[in-house]
Tab-separated table of C-alpha atoms in Angstrom:
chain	number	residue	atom	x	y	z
A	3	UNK	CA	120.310	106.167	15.549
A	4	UNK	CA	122.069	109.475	16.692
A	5	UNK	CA	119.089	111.683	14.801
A	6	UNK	CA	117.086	109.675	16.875
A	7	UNK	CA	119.419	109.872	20.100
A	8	UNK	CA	119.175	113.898	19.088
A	9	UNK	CA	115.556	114.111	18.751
A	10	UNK	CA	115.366	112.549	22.289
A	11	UNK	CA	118.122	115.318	23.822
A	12	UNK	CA	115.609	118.577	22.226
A	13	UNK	CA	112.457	116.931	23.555
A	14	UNK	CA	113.982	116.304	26.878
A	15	UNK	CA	115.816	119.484	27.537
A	16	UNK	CA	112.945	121.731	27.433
A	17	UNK	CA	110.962	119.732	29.707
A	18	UNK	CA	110.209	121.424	33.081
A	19	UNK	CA	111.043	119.852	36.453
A	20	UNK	CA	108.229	119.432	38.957
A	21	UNK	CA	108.836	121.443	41.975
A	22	UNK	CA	108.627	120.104	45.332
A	23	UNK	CA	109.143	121.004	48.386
A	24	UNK	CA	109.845	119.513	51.899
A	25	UNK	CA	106.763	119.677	54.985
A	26	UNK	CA	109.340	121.513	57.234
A	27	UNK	CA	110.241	124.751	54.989
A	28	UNK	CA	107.002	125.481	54.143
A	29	UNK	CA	104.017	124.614	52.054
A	30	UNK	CA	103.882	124.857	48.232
A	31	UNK	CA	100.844	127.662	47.375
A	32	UNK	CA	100.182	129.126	43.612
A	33	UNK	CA	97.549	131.749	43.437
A	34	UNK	CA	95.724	133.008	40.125
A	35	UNK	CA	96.889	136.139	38.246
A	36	UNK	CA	95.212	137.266	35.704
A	37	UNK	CA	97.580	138.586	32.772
A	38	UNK	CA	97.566	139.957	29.409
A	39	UNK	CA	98.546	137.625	26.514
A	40	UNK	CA	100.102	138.267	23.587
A	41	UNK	CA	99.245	134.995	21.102
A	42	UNK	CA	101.001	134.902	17.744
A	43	UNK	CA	99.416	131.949	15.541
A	44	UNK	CA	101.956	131.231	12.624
A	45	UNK	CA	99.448	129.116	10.492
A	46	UNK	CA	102.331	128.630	8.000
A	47	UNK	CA	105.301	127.859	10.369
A	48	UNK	CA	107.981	129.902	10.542
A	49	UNK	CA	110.855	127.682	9.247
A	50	UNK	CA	114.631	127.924	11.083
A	51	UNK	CA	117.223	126.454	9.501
A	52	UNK	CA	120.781	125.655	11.456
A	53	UNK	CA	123.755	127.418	11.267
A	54	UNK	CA	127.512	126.853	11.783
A	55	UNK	CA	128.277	129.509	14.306
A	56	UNK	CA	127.205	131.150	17.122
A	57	UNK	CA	128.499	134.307	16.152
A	58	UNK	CA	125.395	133.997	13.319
A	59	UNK	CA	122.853	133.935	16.078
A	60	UNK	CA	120.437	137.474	17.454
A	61	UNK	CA	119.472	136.524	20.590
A	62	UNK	CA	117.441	139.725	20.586
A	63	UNK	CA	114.769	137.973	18.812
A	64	UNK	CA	112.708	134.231	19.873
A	65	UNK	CA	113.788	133.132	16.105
A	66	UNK	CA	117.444	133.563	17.146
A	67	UNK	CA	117.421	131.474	20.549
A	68	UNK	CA	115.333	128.608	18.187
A	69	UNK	CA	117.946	128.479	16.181
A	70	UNK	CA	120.734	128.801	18.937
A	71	UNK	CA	118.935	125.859	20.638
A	72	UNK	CA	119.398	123.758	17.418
A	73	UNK	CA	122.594	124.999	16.280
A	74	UNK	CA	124.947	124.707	19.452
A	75	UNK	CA	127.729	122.076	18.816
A	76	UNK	CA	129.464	122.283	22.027
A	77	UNK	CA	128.592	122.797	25.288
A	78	UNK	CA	129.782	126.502	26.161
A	79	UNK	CA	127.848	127.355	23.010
A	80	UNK	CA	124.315	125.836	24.451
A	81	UNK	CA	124.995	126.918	28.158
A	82	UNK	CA	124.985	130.648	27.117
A	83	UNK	CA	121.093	129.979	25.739
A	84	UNK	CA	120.320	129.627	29.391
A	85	UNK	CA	119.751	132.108	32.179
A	86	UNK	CA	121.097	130.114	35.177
A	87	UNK	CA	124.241	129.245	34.065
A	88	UNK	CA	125.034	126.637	36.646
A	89	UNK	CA	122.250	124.337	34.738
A	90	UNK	CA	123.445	120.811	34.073
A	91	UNK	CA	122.196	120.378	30.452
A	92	UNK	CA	121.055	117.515	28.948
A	93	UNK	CA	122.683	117.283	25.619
A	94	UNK	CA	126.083	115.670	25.640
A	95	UNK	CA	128.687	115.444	23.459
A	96	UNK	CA	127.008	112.707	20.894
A	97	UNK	CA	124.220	115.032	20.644
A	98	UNK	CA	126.797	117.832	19.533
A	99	UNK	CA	128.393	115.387	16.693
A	100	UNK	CA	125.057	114.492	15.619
A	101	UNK	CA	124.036	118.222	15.419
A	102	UNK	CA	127.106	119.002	12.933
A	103	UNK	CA	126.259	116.656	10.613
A	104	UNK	CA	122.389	117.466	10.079
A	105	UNK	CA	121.734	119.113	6.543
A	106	UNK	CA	118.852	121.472	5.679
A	107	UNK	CA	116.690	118.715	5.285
A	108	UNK	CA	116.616	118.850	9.416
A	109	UNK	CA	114.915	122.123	10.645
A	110	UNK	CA	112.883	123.992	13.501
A	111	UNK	CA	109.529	125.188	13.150
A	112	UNK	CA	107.908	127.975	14.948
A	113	UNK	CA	104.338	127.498	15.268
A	114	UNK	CA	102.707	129.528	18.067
A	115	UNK	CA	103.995	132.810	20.463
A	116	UNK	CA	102.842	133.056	24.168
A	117	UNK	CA	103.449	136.319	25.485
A	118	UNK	CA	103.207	137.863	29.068
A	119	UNK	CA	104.807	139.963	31.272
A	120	UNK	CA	104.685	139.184	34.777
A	121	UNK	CA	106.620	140.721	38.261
A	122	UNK	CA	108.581	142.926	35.052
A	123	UNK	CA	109.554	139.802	33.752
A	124	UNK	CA	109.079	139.535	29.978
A	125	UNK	CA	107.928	135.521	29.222
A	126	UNK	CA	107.603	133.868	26.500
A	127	UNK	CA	106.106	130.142	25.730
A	128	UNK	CA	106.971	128.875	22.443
A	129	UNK	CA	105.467	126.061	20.685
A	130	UNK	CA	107.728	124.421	18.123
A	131	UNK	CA	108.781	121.277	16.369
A	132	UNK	CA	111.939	119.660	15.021
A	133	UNK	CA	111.998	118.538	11.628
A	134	UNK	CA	113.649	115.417	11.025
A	135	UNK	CA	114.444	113.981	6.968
A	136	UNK	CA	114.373	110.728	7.941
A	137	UNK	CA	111.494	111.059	10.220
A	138	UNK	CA	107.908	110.829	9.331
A	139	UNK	CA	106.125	112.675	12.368
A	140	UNK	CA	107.146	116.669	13.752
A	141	UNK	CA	108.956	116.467	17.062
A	142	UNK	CA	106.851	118.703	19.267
A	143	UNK	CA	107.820	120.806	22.129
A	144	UNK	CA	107.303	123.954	24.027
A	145	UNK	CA	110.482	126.072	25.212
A	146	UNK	CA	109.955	128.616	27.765
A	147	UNK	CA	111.589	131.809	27.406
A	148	UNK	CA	112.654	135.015	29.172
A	149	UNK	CA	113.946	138.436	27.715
A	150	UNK	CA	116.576	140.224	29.695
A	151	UNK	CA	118.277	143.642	28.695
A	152	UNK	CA	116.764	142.564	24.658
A	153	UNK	CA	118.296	139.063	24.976
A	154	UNK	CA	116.614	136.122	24.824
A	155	UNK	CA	117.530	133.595	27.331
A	156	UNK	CA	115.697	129.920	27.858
A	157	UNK	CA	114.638	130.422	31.388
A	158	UNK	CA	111.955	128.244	33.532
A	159	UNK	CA	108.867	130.000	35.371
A	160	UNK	CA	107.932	127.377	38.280
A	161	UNK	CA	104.469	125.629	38.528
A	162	UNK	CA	103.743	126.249	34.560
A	163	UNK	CA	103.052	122.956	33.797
A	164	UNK	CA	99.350	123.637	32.934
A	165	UNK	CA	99.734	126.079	30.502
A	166	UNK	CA	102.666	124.525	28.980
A	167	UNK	CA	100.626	120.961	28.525
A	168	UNK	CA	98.034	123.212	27.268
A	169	UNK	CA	99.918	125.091	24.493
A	170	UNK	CA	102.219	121.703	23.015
A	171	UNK	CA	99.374	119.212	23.291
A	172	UNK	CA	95.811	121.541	21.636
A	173	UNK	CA	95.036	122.190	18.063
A	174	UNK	CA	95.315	126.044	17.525
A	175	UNK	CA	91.926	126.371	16.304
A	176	UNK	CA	90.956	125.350	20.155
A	177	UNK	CA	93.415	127.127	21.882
A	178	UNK	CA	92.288	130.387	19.830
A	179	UNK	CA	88.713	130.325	20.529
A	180	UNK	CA	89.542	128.895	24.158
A	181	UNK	CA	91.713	132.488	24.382
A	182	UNK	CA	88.754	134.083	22.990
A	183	UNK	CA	86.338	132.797	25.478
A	184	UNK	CA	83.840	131.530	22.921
A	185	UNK	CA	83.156	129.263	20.145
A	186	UNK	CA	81.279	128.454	16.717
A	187	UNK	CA	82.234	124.785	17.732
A	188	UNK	CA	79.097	123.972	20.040
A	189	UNK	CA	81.546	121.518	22.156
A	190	UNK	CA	84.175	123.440	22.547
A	191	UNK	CA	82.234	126.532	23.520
A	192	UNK	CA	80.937	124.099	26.521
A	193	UNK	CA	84.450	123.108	27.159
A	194	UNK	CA	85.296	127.029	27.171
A	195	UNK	CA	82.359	127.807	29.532
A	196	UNK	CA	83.431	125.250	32.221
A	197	UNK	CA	86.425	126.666	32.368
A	198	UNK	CA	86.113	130.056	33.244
A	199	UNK	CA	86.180	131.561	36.686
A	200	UNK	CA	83.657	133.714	38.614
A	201	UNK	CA	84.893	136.858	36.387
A	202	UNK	CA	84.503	135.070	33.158
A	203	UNK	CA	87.707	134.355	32.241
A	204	UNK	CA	89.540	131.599	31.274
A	205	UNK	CA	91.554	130.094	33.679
A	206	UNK	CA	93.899	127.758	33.152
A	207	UNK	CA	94.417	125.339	36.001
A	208	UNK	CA	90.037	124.411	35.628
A	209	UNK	CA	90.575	123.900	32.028
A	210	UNK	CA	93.590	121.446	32.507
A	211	UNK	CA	91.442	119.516	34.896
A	212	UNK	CA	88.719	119.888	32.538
A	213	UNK	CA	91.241	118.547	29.666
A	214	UNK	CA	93.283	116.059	32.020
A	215	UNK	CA	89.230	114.715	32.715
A	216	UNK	CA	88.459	114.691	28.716
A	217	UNK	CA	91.895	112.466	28.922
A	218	UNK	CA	90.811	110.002	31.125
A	219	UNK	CA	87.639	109.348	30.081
A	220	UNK	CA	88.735	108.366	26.346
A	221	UNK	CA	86.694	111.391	24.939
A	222	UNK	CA	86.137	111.803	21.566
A	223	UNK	CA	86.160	115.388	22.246
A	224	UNK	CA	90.180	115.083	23.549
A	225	UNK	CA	90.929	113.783	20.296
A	226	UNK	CA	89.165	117.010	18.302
A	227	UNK	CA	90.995	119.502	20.518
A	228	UNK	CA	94.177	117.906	20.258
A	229	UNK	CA	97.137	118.749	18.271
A	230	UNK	CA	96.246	116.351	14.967
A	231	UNK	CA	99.542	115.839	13.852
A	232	UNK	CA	99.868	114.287	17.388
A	233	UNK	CA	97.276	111.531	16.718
A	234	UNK	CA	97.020	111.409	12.964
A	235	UNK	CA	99.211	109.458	10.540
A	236	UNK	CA	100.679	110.698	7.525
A	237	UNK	CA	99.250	114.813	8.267
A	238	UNK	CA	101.612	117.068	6.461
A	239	UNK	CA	103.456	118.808	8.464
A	240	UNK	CA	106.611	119.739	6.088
A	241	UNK	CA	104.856	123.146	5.440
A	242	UNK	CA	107.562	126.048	7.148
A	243	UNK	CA	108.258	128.958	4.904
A	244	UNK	CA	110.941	131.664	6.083
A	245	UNK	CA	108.752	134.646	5.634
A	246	UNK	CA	105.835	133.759	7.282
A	247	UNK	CA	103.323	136.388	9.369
A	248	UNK	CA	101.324	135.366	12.190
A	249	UNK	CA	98.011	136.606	13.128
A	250	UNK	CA	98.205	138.344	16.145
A	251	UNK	CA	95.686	138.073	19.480
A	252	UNK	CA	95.371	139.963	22.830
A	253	UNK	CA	93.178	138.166	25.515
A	254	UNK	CA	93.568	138.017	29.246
A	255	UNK	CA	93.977	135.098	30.974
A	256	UNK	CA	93.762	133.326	34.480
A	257	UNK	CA	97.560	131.665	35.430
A	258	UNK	CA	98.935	130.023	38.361
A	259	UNK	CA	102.167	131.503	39.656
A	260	UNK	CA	104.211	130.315	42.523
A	261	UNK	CA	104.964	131.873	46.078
A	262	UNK	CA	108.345	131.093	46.748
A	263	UNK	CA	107.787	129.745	49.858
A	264	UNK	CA	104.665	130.274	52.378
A	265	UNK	CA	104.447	129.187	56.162
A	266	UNK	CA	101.841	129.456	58.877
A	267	UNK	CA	101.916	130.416	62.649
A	268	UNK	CA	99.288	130.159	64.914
A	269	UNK	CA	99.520	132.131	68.259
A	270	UNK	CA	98.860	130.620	71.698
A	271	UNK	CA	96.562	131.370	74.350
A	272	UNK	CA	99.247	133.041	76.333
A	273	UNK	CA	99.793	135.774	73.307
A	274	UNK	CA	96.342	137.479	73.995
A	275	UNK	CA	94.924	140.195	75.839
A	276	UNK	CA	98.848	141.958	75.225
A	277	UNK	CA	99.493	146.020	74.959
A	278	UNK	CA	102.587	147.701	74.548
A	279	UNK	CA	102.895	148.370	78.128
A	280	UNK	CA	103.291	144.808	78.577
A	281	UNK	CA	106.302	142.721	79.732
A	282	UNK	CA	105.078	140.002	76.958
A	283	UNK	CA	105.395	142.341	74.529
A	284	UNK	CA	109.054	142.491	74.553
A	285	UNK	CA	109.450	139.678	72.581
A	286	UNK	CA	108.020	140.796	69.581
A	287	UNK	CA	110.164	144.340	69.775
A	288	UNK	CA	112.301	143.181	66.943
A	289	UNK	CA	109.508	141.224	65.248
A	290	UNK	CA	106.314	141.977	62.678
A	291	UNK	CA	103.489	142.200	65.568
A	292	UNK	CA	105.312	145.394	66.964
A	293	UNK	CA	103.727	147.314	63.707
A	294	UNK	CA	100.094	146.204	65.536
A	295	UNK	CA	100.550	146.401	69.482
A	296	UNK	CA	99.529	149.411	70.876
A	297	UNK	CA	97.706	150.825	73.507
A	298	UNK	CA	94.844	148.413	73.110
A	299	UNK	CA	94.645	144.932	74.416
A	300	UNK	CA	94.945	142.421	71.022
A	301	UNK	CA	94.527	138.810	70.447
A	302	UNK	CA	96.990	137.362	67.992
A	303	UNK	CA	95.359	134.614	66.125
A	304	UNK	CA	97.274	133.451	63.136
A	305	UNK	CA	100.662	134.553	60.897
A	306	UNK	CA	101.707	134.026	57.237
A	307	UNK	CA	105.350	134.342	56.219
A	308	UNK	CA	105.358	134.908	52.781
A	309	UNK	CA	108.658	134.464	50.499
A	310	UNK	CA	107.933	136.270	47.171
A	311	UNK	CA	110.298	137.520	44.779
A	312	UNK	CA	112.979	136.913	47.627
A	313	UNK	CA	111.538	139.305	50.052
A	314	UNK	CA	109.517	138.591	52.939
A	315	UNK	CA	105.705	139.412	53.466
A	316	UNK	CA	104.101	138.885	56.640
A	317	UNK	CA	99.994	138.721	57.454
A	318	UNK	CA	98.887	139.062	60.637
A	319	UNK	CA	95.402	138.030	61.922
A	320	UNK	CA	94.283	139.314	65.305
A	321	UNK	CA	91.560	141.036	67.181
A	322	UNK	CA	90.563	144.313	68.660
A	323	UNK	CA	87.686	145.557	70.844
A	324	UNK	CA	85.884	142.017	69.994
A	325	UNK	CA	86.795	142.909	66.247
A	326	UNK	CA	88.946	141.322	63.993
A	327	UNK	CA	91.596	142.165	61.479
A	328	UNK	CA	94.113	141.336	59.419
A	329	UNK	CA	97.547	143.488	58.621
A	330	UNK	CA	100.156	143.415	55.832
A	331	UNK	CA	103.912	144.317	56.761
A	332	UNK	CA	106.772	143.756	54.591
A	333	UNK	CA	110.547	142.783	55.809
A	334	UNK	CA	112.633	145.512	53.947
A	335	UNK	CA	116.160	145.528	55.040
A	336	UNK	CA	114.935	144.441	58.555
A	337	UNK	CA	112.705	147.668	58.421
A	338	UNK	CA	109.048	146.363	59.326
A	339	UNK	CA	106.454	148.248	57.039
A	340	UNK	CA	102.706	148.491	56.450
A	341	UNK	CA	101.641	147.464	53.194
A	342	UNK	CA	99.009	147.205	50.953
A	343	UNK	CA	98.847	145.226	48.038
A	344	UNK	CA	96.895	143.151	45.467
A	345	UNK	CA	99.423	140.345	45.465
A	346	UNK	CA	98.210	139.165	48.365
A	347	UNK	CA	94.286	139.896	48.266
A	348	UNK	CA	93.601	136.067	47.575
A	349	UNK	CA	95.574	134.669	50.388
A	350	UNK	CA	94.997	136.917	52.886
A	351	UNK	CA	90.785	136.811	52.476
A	352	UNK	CA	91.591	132.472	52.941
A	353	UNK	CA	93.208	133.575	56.329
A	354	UNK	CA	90.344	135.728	57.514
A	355	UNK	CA	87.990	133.039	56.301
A	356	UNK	CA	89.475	129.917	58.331
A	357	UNK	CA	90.617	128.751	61.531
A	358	UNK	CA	94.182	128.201	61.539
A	359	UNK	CA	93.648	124.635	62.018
A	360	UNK	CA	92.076	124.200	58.974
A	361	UNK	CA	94.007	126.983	57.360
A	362	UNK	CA	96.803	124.241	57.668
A	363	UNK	CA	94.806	121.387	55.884
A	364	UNK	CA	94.127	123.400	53.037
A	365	UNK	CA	97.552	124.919	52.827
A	366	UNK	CA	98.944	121.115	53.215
A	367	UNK	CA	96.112	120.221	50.714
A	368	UNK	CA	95.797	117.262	53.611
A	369	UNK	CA	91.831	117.929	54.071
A	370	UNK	CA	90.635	114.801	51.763
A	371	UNK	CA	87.327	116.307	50.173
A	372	UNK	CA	89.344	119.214	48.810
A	373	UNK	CA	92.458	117.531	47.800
A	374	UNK	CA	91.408	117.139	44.494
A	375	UNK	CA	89.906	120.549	43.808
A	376	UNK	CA	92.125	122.934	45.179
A	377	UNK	CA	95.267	120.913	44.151
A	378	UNK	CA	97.912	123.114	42.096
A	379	UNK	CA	99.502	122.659	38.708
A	380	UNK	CA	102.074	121.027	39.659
A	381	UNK	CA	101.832	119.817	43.354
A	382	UNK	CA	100.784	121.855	46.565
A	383	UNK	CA	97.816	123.564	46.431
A	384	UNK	CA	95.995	126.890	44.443
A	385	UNK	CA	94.657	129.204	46.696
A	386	UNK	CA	91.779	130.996	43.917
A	387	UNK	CA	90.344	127.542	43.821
A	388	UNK	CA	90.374	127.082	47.818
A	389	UNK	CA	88.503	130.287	47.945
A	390	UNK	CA	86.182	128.443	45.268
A	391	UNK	CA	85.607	125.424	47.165
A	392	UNK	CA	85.174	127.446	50.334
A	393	UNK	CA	81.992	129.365	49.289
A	394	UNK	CA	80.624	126.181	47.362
A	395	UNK	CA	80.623	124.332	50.921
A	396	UNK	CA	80.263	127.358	52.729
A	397	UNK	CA	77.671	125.292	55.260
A	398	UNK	CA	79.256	121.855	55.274
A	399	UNK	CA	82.661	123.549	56.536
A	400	UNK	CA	80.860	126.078	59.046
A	401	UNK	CA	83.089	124.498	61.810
A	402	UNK	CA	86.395	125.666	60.270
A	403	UNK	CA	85.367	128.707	59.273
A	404	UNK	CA	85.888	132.320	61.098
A	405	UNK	CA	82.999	134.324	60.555
């Protein structure tokens, strides 16, 4: 019963918590990056055994936090594996008894690497399972990483749930040639096609719809991408040696990542036509539109606030001489700035595209023929795929669009 109570706690305690977020601060947007990947398939798992101290534990390396993760019998010793230390764990004291008396019978396998780097944050994704004696099936689970000053630390990227599902829940013959972008396997090179973007690469919010579909409708093609241990009886899976190499792969890939928090303003009627020289300019002296106001007369249409990596973007849609335009400006340190940047090329084209009306349907994902389509990983909404829908239904939508 406690191995089993255990097996419960690791399963558990990697799992990542849906983020949500209230109407009134904001709406929930994810936007595509595309990344290199670092994949390291250990066809012969790496095999992790526990030890009795954490003094025995290198955090500089992913085998090291694996075996931290397994090893802790107290809870100091597992709250130091985490980067927010104000976490409330899930493993309790039972879990730590049961821990000290598991022999080397009971072990962690590492089976696959998923490496990025993204905003200078060095990620990792690691598929693993635990290793029970008196259990006849692997324990499989994905623990998300993060490597700070050449420590290790278990640390939770928002709005992953996609990729995560992806990596714990595929066979790695799939998930190689899906990283690949092509296939011997006639089905899963279809799979592989639908699943790419406009660029030809694979992204990975379409193909977990495309999987989450496969799901649903009982396919037998689910069942040959899926992890076999998963669905098979009896597969060996007792096959870890301490040595082992993996092969090594390098694709680029398609991932959702999270804006911290993005809002929308839309101007009124009364905030057109201003100049600098104007007494209804004076409210904006201290604000983001000061950057734009000038001599000429301008119609301000529409504002995103943008929270991202705690500092605050803002873009501006307005019009000049019967032309419009949009304008990036950064908050630093209450200095207003002009800015230019790729982080926000996505985003900002959906603002010149729509009517703020609309703008806010899409945002909300509250416009019912694109809920389903442009809906994120995890809640809210992806803005690569509203672009997507967008030019699809380019005519159909010609009312809320801003040409």
């Amino acid at each position: 019963m406690k191995i089993n109570f255990l097996l419960l706690l690791i399963f558990l305690s990697t799992t990542i918590k849906i983020f949500a977020q209230n109407e009134n601060e904001g709406y929930i947007v994810e936007d595509n990056k595309n990344i290199l990947v670092k994949l390291s398939n250990y066809q012969i798992p790496v095999k992790i055994n526990r030890v009795n101290s954490q003094d025995q534990i290198d955090y500089s390396t992913i085998d090291g936090l694996l075996q931290s993760f397994f090893s802790a019998t107290n809870e100091k010793w597992a709250l130091d594996e985490y980067l927010n230390k104000n976490l409330k764990i899930s493993r309790d004291a039972e879990h730590f008894e049961a821990t000290k008396k598991l022999n080397q019978n009971n072990y962690i396998q590492k089976e696959i690497v998923y490496e990025f780097n993204y905003l200078n944050h060095k990620m990792a994704y690691v598929k693993y399972s635990f290793i029970a004696e008196k259990v006849p099936f692997p324990i499989i689970g994905v623990m998300s990483m993060e490597n700070i000053n050449n420590r290790w630390y278990i640390s939770n990227l928002l709005n992953q749930g996609a990729i995560l599902s992806i990596i714990s829940r595929t066979d790695p013959t799939f998930l190689i040639d899906l990283f690949s972008g092509k296939s011997i396997n006639k089905e899963y090179n279809e799979l592989i096609k639908k699943s790419k973007n406009k660029s030809g690469i694979v992204d990975i919010l379409i193909l977990y719809k495309n999987i989450q579909q496969l799901h649903d409708n009982n396919s037998s093609l689910y069942k040959q991408i899926t992890d076999q241990r998963l669905i098979i009886e009896n597969l060996e899976f007792r096959n870890a040696a301490i040595n082992s190499k993996p092969i090594l792969y390098n694709f680029t890939i398609s991932q959702p990542f999270l804006y911290d928090n993005v809002q929308l303003n839309e101007y009124r009627d009364s905030e057109k036509g201003i100049t600098k020289l104007d007494k209804r300019s004076e409210k904006f002296s201290n604000l983001p539109e000061s950057l734009i106001i000038d001599d000429i007369p301008i119609n301000l249409i529409a504002k995103l606030k943008i929270t991202f990596q705690n500092e605050d973007f803002f873009i501006i849609k307005y019009e000049k001489n019967n032309k419009k335009y949009v304008t990036i400006i950064q908050n630093e340190n209450g200095n207003f700035l002009k800015l230019e940047s790729d982080n926000f090329k996505n985003i900002t084209e959906l603002l010149v595209k729509t009517k703020a009306s609309f703008l806010h349907k899409i945002l909300s994902n509250t416009y019912p023929q694109s809920k389903d389509y442009i809906s994120g990983s995890d809640g809210g909404m992806n803005v690569s795929l509203a672009l997507e829908y967008i030019s699809l239904n380019k005519s159909t939508l010609s009312k809320y669009l801003d040409n």
